[in-house]
Amino acid sequence: MGLIIAALTVLLVLMYLMMSIKIVRQGYQYTIEHFGRYTGTAVPGFNFYPAFFYRVGRKVNMMEQVIDIPGQEIITKDNAMISTDGVVFFQVLDAPKAAYEVSDLYVALLNLVTTNLRTVMGSMDLDETLSKRDEINARLLNVVDHATTPWGVKITRVEIKDIRPPVDIVNAMARQMKAEREKRANILEAEGSRASEILRAEGQKQARILEAEGRRESAYRDSEARERAAEAEAKATRVVSEAIESGGTQAINYFVAQKYVEAIGKFATSPNAKTILFPVEATQLMGTLGGIGELAKEALAPHNGTPAQPATPRVTSKPGPFDQSPS
């Protein structure tokens, strides 16, 4: 009988010890209550709290957690109805506060994020909600994190997953985007045409400038050529005049013959020339040239103050086309 009592006593002691040992997993913390009052926190590992006097109050997850925000119908500032959802990442930093400052942490966080999401997105236009998602996330994070600080919770991230406008607004936005793209395409095409016309006008301008410069250069060259020809003509005339003044007839005969040949050449190349008459014999041509030289010498003789000497032509024959026949 005594052995049975001893065995039961040992068994009860072992059961009491087993009930007093608290093994806490990594990533969790347990709140310990003494007759219903919080007295401490059991950290991961082996913990011993006498049974019946101490008990585990809350098992708090200390790892980063995520709450999925269900779809919400929100009216924007410009009265557009949109549907949106998101996720919230949070982490408990103070287990006693998370256990005793709020009755249901997950429900409180979900309601807090939902109401602030409506407030933030309701203060923005539709275009702003679609284009400023990062701003919405930042504003939500700031508001919710500040509100959850008394609960011992840190909001790490708030992300909007999707924003869905109504179908009619989506169609209107598609038409608007198409019109904007067509407008930009027309603007780019017009700018390209304008640039092309400008380049073409610049090219024509440069061509006209170069053409005008070419004409100016050509006129300058022609004037120089005419000036050189006039100088040569004047020099030749001066030489012939000096030869005539000195009493020689060979120079004037040569000069007159040269002019005569040039005149004949022009007659021959003229498109209106049909028939050219020459003296019958070449000697008659020489006699004609000699006679012209004598006439020129006599015309210049009074200016020199000396009587003109009669010139003796090399060959005398029939009168040429410039000689006068005796009456």
CSV table of C-alpha atoms in Angstrom, one decimal:
chain,number,residue,atom,x,y,z
A,1,MET,CA,0.0,0.0,0.0
A,2,GLY,CA,2.8,2.4,0.8
A,3,LEU,CA,4.5,1.6,-2.5
A,4,ILE,CA,1.3,2.5,-4.4
A,5,ILE,CA,1.0,5.8,-2.6
A,6,ALA,CA,4.7,6.6,-3.3
A,7,ALA,CA,4.2,5.7,-6.9
A,8,LEU,CA,1.2,7.9,-7.2
A,9,THR,CA,3.1,10.7,-5.5
A,10,VAL,CA,6.0,10.5,-7.9
A,11,LEU,CA,3.6,10.4,-10.8
A,12,LEU,CA,1.8,13.5,-9.6
A,13,VAL,CA,5.1,15.3,-9.1
A,14,LEU,CA,6.2,14.4,-12.6
A,15,MET,CA,2.9,15.5,-14.1
A,16,TYR,CA,3.2,18.8,-12.1
A,17,LEU,CA,6.7,19.3,-13.4
A,18,MET,CA,5.7,18.6,-17.0
A,19,MET,CA,2.8,21.0,-16.7
A,20,SER,CA,5.2,23.7,-15.3
A,21,ILE,CA,7.7,23.4,-18.2
A,22,LYS,CA,6.9,25.8,-21.1
A,23,ILE,CA,8.8,25.2,-24.4
A,24,VAL,CA,8.5,28.2,-26.7
A,25,ARG,CA,9.2,27.9,-30.4
A,26,GLN,CA,11.5,30.2,-32.3
A,27,GLY,CA,9.7,33.3,-33.7
A,28,TYR,CA,7.1,33.3,-30.9
A,29,GLN,CA,6.7,34.7,-27.4
A,30,TYR,CA,4.2,33.7,-24.8
A,31,THR,CA,2.7,36.0,-22.2
A,32,ILE,CA,2.6,34.6,-18.7
A,33,GLU,CA,-0.3,35.4,-16.3
A,34,HIS,CA,-0.3,34.9,-12.6
A,35,PHE,CA,-3.9,34.5,-11.5
A,36,GLY,CA,-5.0,36.4,-14.6
A,37,ARG,CA,-2.5,39.2,-14.3
A,38,TYR,CA,0.4,39.6,-16.7
A,39,THR,CA,3.7,39.0,-15.0
A,40,GLY,CA,6.2,38.2,-17.8
A,41,THR,CA,7.0,36.9,-21.2
A,42,ALA,CA,8.3,33.5,-22.1
A,43,VAL,CA,11.0,33.7,-24.8
A,44,PRO,CA,11.9,31.0,-27.3
A,45,GLY,CA,13.4,28.0,-25.5
A,46,PHE,CA,12.9,26.3,-22.1
A,47,ASN,CA,10.8,28.1,-19.5
A,48,PHE,CA,9.6,26.9,-16.1
A,49,TYR,CA,6.5,28.4,-14.5
A,50,PRO,CA,4.8,26.5,-11.7
A,51,ALA,CA,1.5,25.1,-12.8
A,52,PHE,CA,-1.8,26.2,-11.4
A,53,PHE,CA,-0.1,29.4,-10.3
A,54,TYR,CA,1.1,30.6,-13.7
A,55,ARG,CA,-0.4,30.0,-17.1
A,56,VAL,CA,0.2,31.1,-20.7
A,57,GLY,CA,-2.0,34.0,-21.7
A,58,ARG,CA,-1.3,34.7,-25.4
A,59,LYS,CA,0.9,33.1,-27.9
A,60,VAL,CA,2.2,36.0,-30.0
A,61,ASN,CA,3.8,35.5,-33.5
A,62,MET,CA,6.9,37.8,-33.6
A,63,MET,CA,7.7,37.1,-37.3
A,64,GLU,CA,6.7,39.5,-40.1
A,65,GLN,CA,3.2,38.7,-41.2
A,66,VAL,CA,0.9,39.7,-44.1
A,67,ILE,CA,-2.7,40.6,-44.2
A,68,ASP,CA,-4.6,40.4,-47.5
A,69,ILE,CA,-7.0,43.4,-47.9
A,70,PRO,CA,-10.1,42.3,-49.8
A,71,GLY,CA,-11.5,44.2,-52.7
A,72,GLN,CA,-13.0,47.6,-51.8
A,73,GLU,CA,-15.4,49.8,-53.7
A,74,ILE,CA,-14.1,53.4,-53.4
A,75,ILE,CA,-15.5,56.7,-54.8
A,76,THR,CA,-12.8,59.1,-55.9
A,77,LYS,CA,-12.7,62.8,-55.6
A,78,ASP,CA,-14.2,63.2,-59.1
A,79,ASN,CA,-17.0,60.7,-58.3
A,80,ALA,CA,-15.6,57.8,-60.1
A,81,MET,CA,-16.2,54.3,-58.7
A,82,ILE,CA,-13.1,52.1,-58.6
A,83,SER,CA,-12.4,48.7,-57.0
A,84,THR,CA,-9.1,48.1,-55.3
A,85,ASP,CA,-7.3,45.6,-53.1
A,86,GLY,CA,-3.9,45.3,-51.4
A,87,VAL,CA,-1.7,43.7,-48.8
A,88,VAL,CA,-0.2,44.9,-45.5
A,89,PHE,CA,3.1,43.6,-44.0
A,90,PHE,CA,3.5,44.1,-40.3
A,91,GLN,CA,5.6,42.7,-37.4
A,92,VAL,CA,4.9,42.6,-33.7
A,93,LEU,CA,7.7,44.3,-31.7
A,94,ASP,CA,6.1,44.2,-28.2
A,95,ALA,CA,4.2,41.0,-27.4
A,96,PRO,CA,2.5,42.3,-24.2
A,97,LYS,CA,1.1,45.3,-26.0
A,98,ALA,CA,-0.1,43.3,-29.0
A,99,ALA,CA,-1.8,40.9,-26.6
A,100,TYR,CA,-3.4,43.3,-24.1
A,101,GLU,CA,-3.8,46.7,-25.9
A,102,VAL,CA,-6.1,45.4,-28.6
A,103,SER,CA,-8.6,42.6,-28.4
A,104,ASP,CA,-8.1,41.2,-32.0
A,105,LEU,CA,-5.0,42.4,-33.7
A,106,TYR,CA,-5.7,41.1,-37.1
A,107,VAL,CA,-9.3,42.4,-37.3
A,108,ALA,CA,-8.1,45.8,-36.0
A,109,LEU,CA,-5.3,46.0,-38.6
A,110,LEU,CA,-7.7,45.1,-41.4
A,111,ASN,CA,-10.3,47.6,-40.5
A,112,LEU,CA,-7.7,50.3,-39.9
A,113,VAL,CA,-6.1,49.8,-43.3
A,114,THR,CA,-9.5,49.6,-45.1
A,115,THR,CA,-10.8,52.9,-43.6
A,116,ASN,CA,-7.6,54.8,-44.3
A,117,LEU,CA,-7.5,53.4,-47.8
A,118,ARG,CA,-10.9,54.8,-48.5
A,119,THR,CA,-9.8,58.1,-47.0
A,120,VAL,CA,-6.6,58.4,-49.0
A,121,MET,CA,-7.9,57.3,-52.4
A,122,GLY,CA,-11.2,59.3,-51.9
A,123,SER,CA,-9.2,62.5,-51.6
A,124,MET,CA,-7.6,61.9,-55.1
A,125,ASP,CA,-8.9,62.1,-58.6
A,126,LEU,CA,-9.1,59.0,-60.8
A,127,ASP,CA,-6.1,60.0,-62.8
A,128,GLU,CA,-4.1,60.5,-59.6
A,129,THR,CA,-5.1,57.1,-58.2
A,130,LEU,CA,-4.0,55.4,-61.4
A,131,SER,CA,-0.7,57.3,-61.7
A,132,LYS,CA,0.3,57.9,-58.1
A,133,ARG,CA,0.2,54.4,-56.6
A,134,ASP,CA,3.5,54.9,-54.8
A,135,GLU,CA,2.2,58.1,-53.1
A,136,ILE,CA,-0.9,56.1,-52.0
A,137,ASN,CA,1.3,53.4,-50.5
A,138,ALA,CA,3.4,56.0,-48.7
A,139,ARG,CA,0.5,57.9,-47.2
A,140,LEU,CA,-1.2,54.6,-46.0
A,141,LEU,CA,2.0,53.4,-44.5
A,142,ASN,CA,2.5,56.6,-42.6
A,143,VAL,CA,-1.1,56.8,-41.2
A,144,VAL,CA,-1.4,53.1,-40.3
A,145,ASP,CA,2.0,52.8,-38.8
A,146,HIS,CA,1.4,55.8,-36.6
A,147,ALA,CA,-2.0,54.4,-35.5
A,148,THR,CA,-0.6,50.9,-34.6
A,149,THR,CA,2.4,52.2,-32.5
A,150,PRO,CA,0.4,51.8,-29.2
A,151,TRP,CA,-0.3,48.2,-30.1
A,152,GLY,CA,3.4,47.3,-30.3
A,153,VAL,CA,3.1,46.7,-34.0
A,154,LYS,CA,5.4,48.0,-36.8
A,155,ILE,CA,3.8,48.4,-40.3
A,156,THR,CA,6.6,47.6,-42.7
A,157,ARG,CA,4.9,47.9,-46.0
A,158,VAL,CA,1.5,48.7,-47.6
A,159,GLU,CA,1.0,47.7,-51.2
A,160,ILE,CA,-1.9,48.4,-53.5
A,161,LYS,CA,-2.2,45.3,-55.7
A,162,ASP,CA,-4.8,46.4,-58.3
A,163,ILE,CA,-7.0,49.4,-59.1
A,164,ARG,CA,-9.9,48.6,-61.4
A,165,PRO,CA,-12.0,51.4,-62.9
A,166,PRO,CA,-15.5,50.7,-64.3
A,167,VAL,CA,-15.7,49.3,-67.9
A,168,ASP,CA,-17.1,52.5,-69.4
A,169,ILE,CA,-14.3,54.6,-67.9
A,170,VAL,CA,-11.8,52.0,-69.2
A,171,ASN,CA,-13.3,52.4,-72.7
A,172,ALA,CA,-13.2,56.2,-72.4
A,173,MET,CA,-9.6,56.1,-71.3
A,174,ALA,CA,-8.7,53.8,-74.2
A,175,ARG,CA,-10.4,56.3,-76.7
A,176,GLN,CA,-8.6,59.2,-75.0
A,177,MET,CA,-5.2,57.4,-75.2
A,178,LYS,CA,-5.8,56.6,-78.9
A,179,ALA,CA,-6.7,60.2,-79.6
A,180,GLU,CA,-3.6,61.4,-77.8
A,181,ARG,CA,-1.4,59.1,-79.7
A,182,GLU,CA,-3.0,60.1,-83.0
A,183,LYS,CA,-2.4,63.8,-82.0
A,184,ARG,CA,1.2,63.1,-81.2
A,185,ALA,CA,1.6,61.3,-84.4
A,186,ASN,CA,0.1,64.2,-86.4
A,187,ILE,CA,2.3,66.6,-84.5
A,188,LEU,CA,5.4,64.6,-85.2
A,189,GLU,CA,4.4,64.3,-88.9
A,190,ALA,CA,3.8,68.0,-89.1
A,191,GLU,CA,7.1,68.8,-87.5
A,192,GLY,CA,8.8,66.4,-89.9
A,193,SER,CA,7.2,68.1,-92.9
A,194,ARG,CA,8.2,71.5,-91.6
A,195,ALA,CA,11.8,70.4,-91.0
A,196,SER,CA,11.8,68.9,-94.5
A,197,GLU,CA,10.4,72.2,-96.0
A,198,ILE,CA,13.0,74.2,-94.1
A,199,LEU,CA,15.8,72.0,-95.3
A,200,ARG,CA,14.5,72.2,-98.9
A,201,ALA,CA,14.2,76.0,-98.6
A,202,GLU,CA,17.7,76.3,-97.2
A,203,GLY,CA,19.0,74.1,-100.0
A,204,GLN,CA,17.3,76.3,-102.6
A,205,LYS,CA,18.6,79.4,-100.9
A,206,GLN,CA,22.2,78.1,-100.9
A,207,ALA,CA,21.8,77.1,-104.6
A,208,ARG,CA,20.5,80.6,-105.5
A,209,ILE,CA,23.4,82.1,-103.5
A,210,LEU,CA,25.9,80.0,-105.2
A,211,GLU,CA,24.3,80.7,-108.6
A,212,ALA,CA,24.4,84.4,-108.0
A,213,GLU,CA,28.0,84.2,-106.8
A,214,GLY,CA,28.8,82.2,-110.0
A,215,ARG,CA,27.2,84.8,-112.2
A,216,ARG,CA,29.0,87.6,-110.4
A,217,GLU,CA,32.3,85.8,-110.8
A,218,SER,CA,31.6,85.1,-114.4
A,219,ALA,CA,30.7,88.8,-115.0
A,220,TYR,CA,33.8,89.8,-113.2
A,221,ARG,CA,35.9,87.5,-115.4
A,222,ASP,CA,34.1,88.7,-118.6
A,223,SER,CA,34.7,92.3,-117.6
A,224,GLU,CA,38.4,91.5,-117.0
A,225,ALA,CA,38.6,89.8,-120.4
A,226,ARG,CA,37.0,92.7,-122.1
A,227,GLU,CA,39.3,95.1,-120.2
A,228,ARG,CA,42.3,93.0,-121.3
A,229,ALA,CA,41.0,92.9,-124.9
A,230,ALA,CA,40.4,96.7,-124.8
A,231,GLU,CA,43.9,97.2,-123.5
A,232,ALA,CA,45.4,95.0,-126.1
A,233,GLU,CA,43.4,96.8,-128.8
A,234,ALA,CA,44.5,100.2,-127.5
A,235,LYS,CA,48.1,99.0,-127.4
A,236,ALA,CA,47.9,97.7,-131.0
A,237,THR,CA,46.3,100.9,-132.2
A,238,ARG,CA,49.0,102.9,-130.4
A,239,VAL,CA,51.7,100.8,-132.0
A,240,VAL,CA,50.2,101.3,-135.4
A,241,SER,CA,49.8,105.0,-134.9
A,242,GLU,CA,53.4,105.3,-133.9
A,243,ALA,CA,54.4,103.3,-136.9
A,244,ILE,CA,52.3,105.6,-139.2
A,245,GLU,CA,53.8,108.6,-137.6
A,246,SER,CA,57.3,107.3,-138.2
A,247,GLY,CA,56.5,107.1,-141.9
A,248,GLY,CA,56.3,103.3,-142.3
A,249,THR,CA,53.6,101.6,-144.2
A,250,GLN,CA,54.2,98.0,-143.4
A,251,ALA,CA,52.7,98.2,-139.9
A,252,ILE,CA,49.5,99.9,-141.1
A,253,ASN,CA,49.3,97.4,-144.0
A,254,TYR,CA,49.6,94.6,-141.5
A,255,PHE,CA,47.0,96.1,-139.2
A,256,VAL,CA,44.5,96.8,-141.9
A,257,ALA,CA,45.0,93.3,-143.4
A,258,GLN,CA,44.4,91.7,-139.9
A,259,LYS,CA,41.2,93.6,-139.5
A,260,TYR,CA,40.1,92.7,-143.0
A,261,VAL,CA,40.7,89.1,-142.3
A,262,GLU,CA,38.8,89.2,-139.0
A,263,ALA,CA,35.9,90.9,-140.8
A,264,ILE,CA,35.9,88.2,-143.5
A,265,GLY,CA,36.0,85.5,-140.7
A,266,LYS,CA,33.0,87.0,-139.0
A,267,PHE,CA,31.1,87.2,-142.4
A,268,ALA,CA,31.9,83.6,-143.0
A,269,THR,CA,30.6,82.4,-139.6
A,270,SER,CA,27.5,84.6,-139.6
A,271,PRO,CA,24.3,82.5,-140.0
A,272,ASN,CA,22.9,85.2,-142.4
A,273,ALA,CA,25.9,85.1,-144.7
A,274,LYS,CA,25.0,83.4,-148.0
A,275,THR,CA,27.6,84.7,-150.5
A,276,ILE,CA,31.0,86.4,-149.9
A,277,LEU,CA,32.8,88.2,-152.8
A,278,PHE,CA,36.6,88.3,-153.0
A,279,PRO,CA,38.9,89.9,-155.6
A,280,VAL,CA,39.7,87.6,-158.5
A,281,GLU,CA,43.4,87.4,-157.7
A,282,ALA,CA,45.2,87.5,-154.4
A,283,THR,CA,47.5,90.2,-155.7
A,284,GLN,CA,44.5,92.4,-156.1
A,285,LEU,CA,43.7,91.9,-152.3
A,286,MET,CA,47.2,93.0,-151.4
A,287,GLY,CA,46.9,96.1,-153.5
A,288,THR,CA,43.6,96.9,-151.9
A,289,LEU,CA,45.2,96.6,-148.5
A,290,GLY,CA,48.0,98.8,-149.5
A,291,GLY,CA,45.6,101.4,-150.7
A,292,ILE,CA,43.8,101.4,-147.4
A,293,GLY,CA,47.1,101.9,-145.6
A,294,GLU,CA,47.9,104.9,-147.8
A,295,LEU,CA,44.5,106.4,-147.0
A,296,ALA,CA,45.1,105.9,-143.3
A,297,LYS,CA,48.6,107.4,-143.5
A,298,GLU,CA,47.3,110.5,-145.3
A,299,ALA,CA,44.5,110.9,-142.7
A,300,LEU,CA,47.0,110.9,-139.9
A,301,ALA,CA,49.7,113.0,-141.7
A,302,PRO,CA,48.2,116.5,-140.9
A,303,HIS,CA,48.4,115.9,-137.2
A,304,ASN,CA,52.2,115.3,-137.4
A,305,GLY,CA,53.0,118.5,-139.5
A,306,THR,CA,54.8,116.5,-142.2
A,307,PRO,CA,53.5,115.8,-145.7
A,308,ALA,CA,52.5,112.3,-146.4
A,309,GLN,CA,54.8,110.4,-148.7
A,310,PRO,CA,53.1,108.4,-151.5
A,311,ALA,CA,53.1,104.7,-150.8
A,312,THR,CA,54.2,102.4,-153.5
A,313,PRO,CA,52.2,99.2,-153.4
A,314,ARG,CA,54.1,96.0,-154.2
A,315,VAL,CA,51.6,94.9,-156.8
A,316,THR,CA,49.3,97.0,-159.0
A,317,SER,CA,46.5,95.4,-160.8
A,318,LYS,CA,42.8,95.7,-161.1
A,319,PRO,CA,41.0,97.9,-158.6
A,320,GLY,CA,39.8,96.1,-155.5
A,321,PRO,CA,36.4,96.4,-153.9
A,322,PHE,CA,37.6,99.4,-151.8
A,323,ASP,CA,39.4,101.3,-154.7
A,324,GLN,CA,37.7,104.1,-156.6
A,325,SER,CA,37.5,103.7,-160.3
A,326,PRO,CA,38.6,106.8,-162.4
A,327,SER,CA,35.7,108.7,-163.8
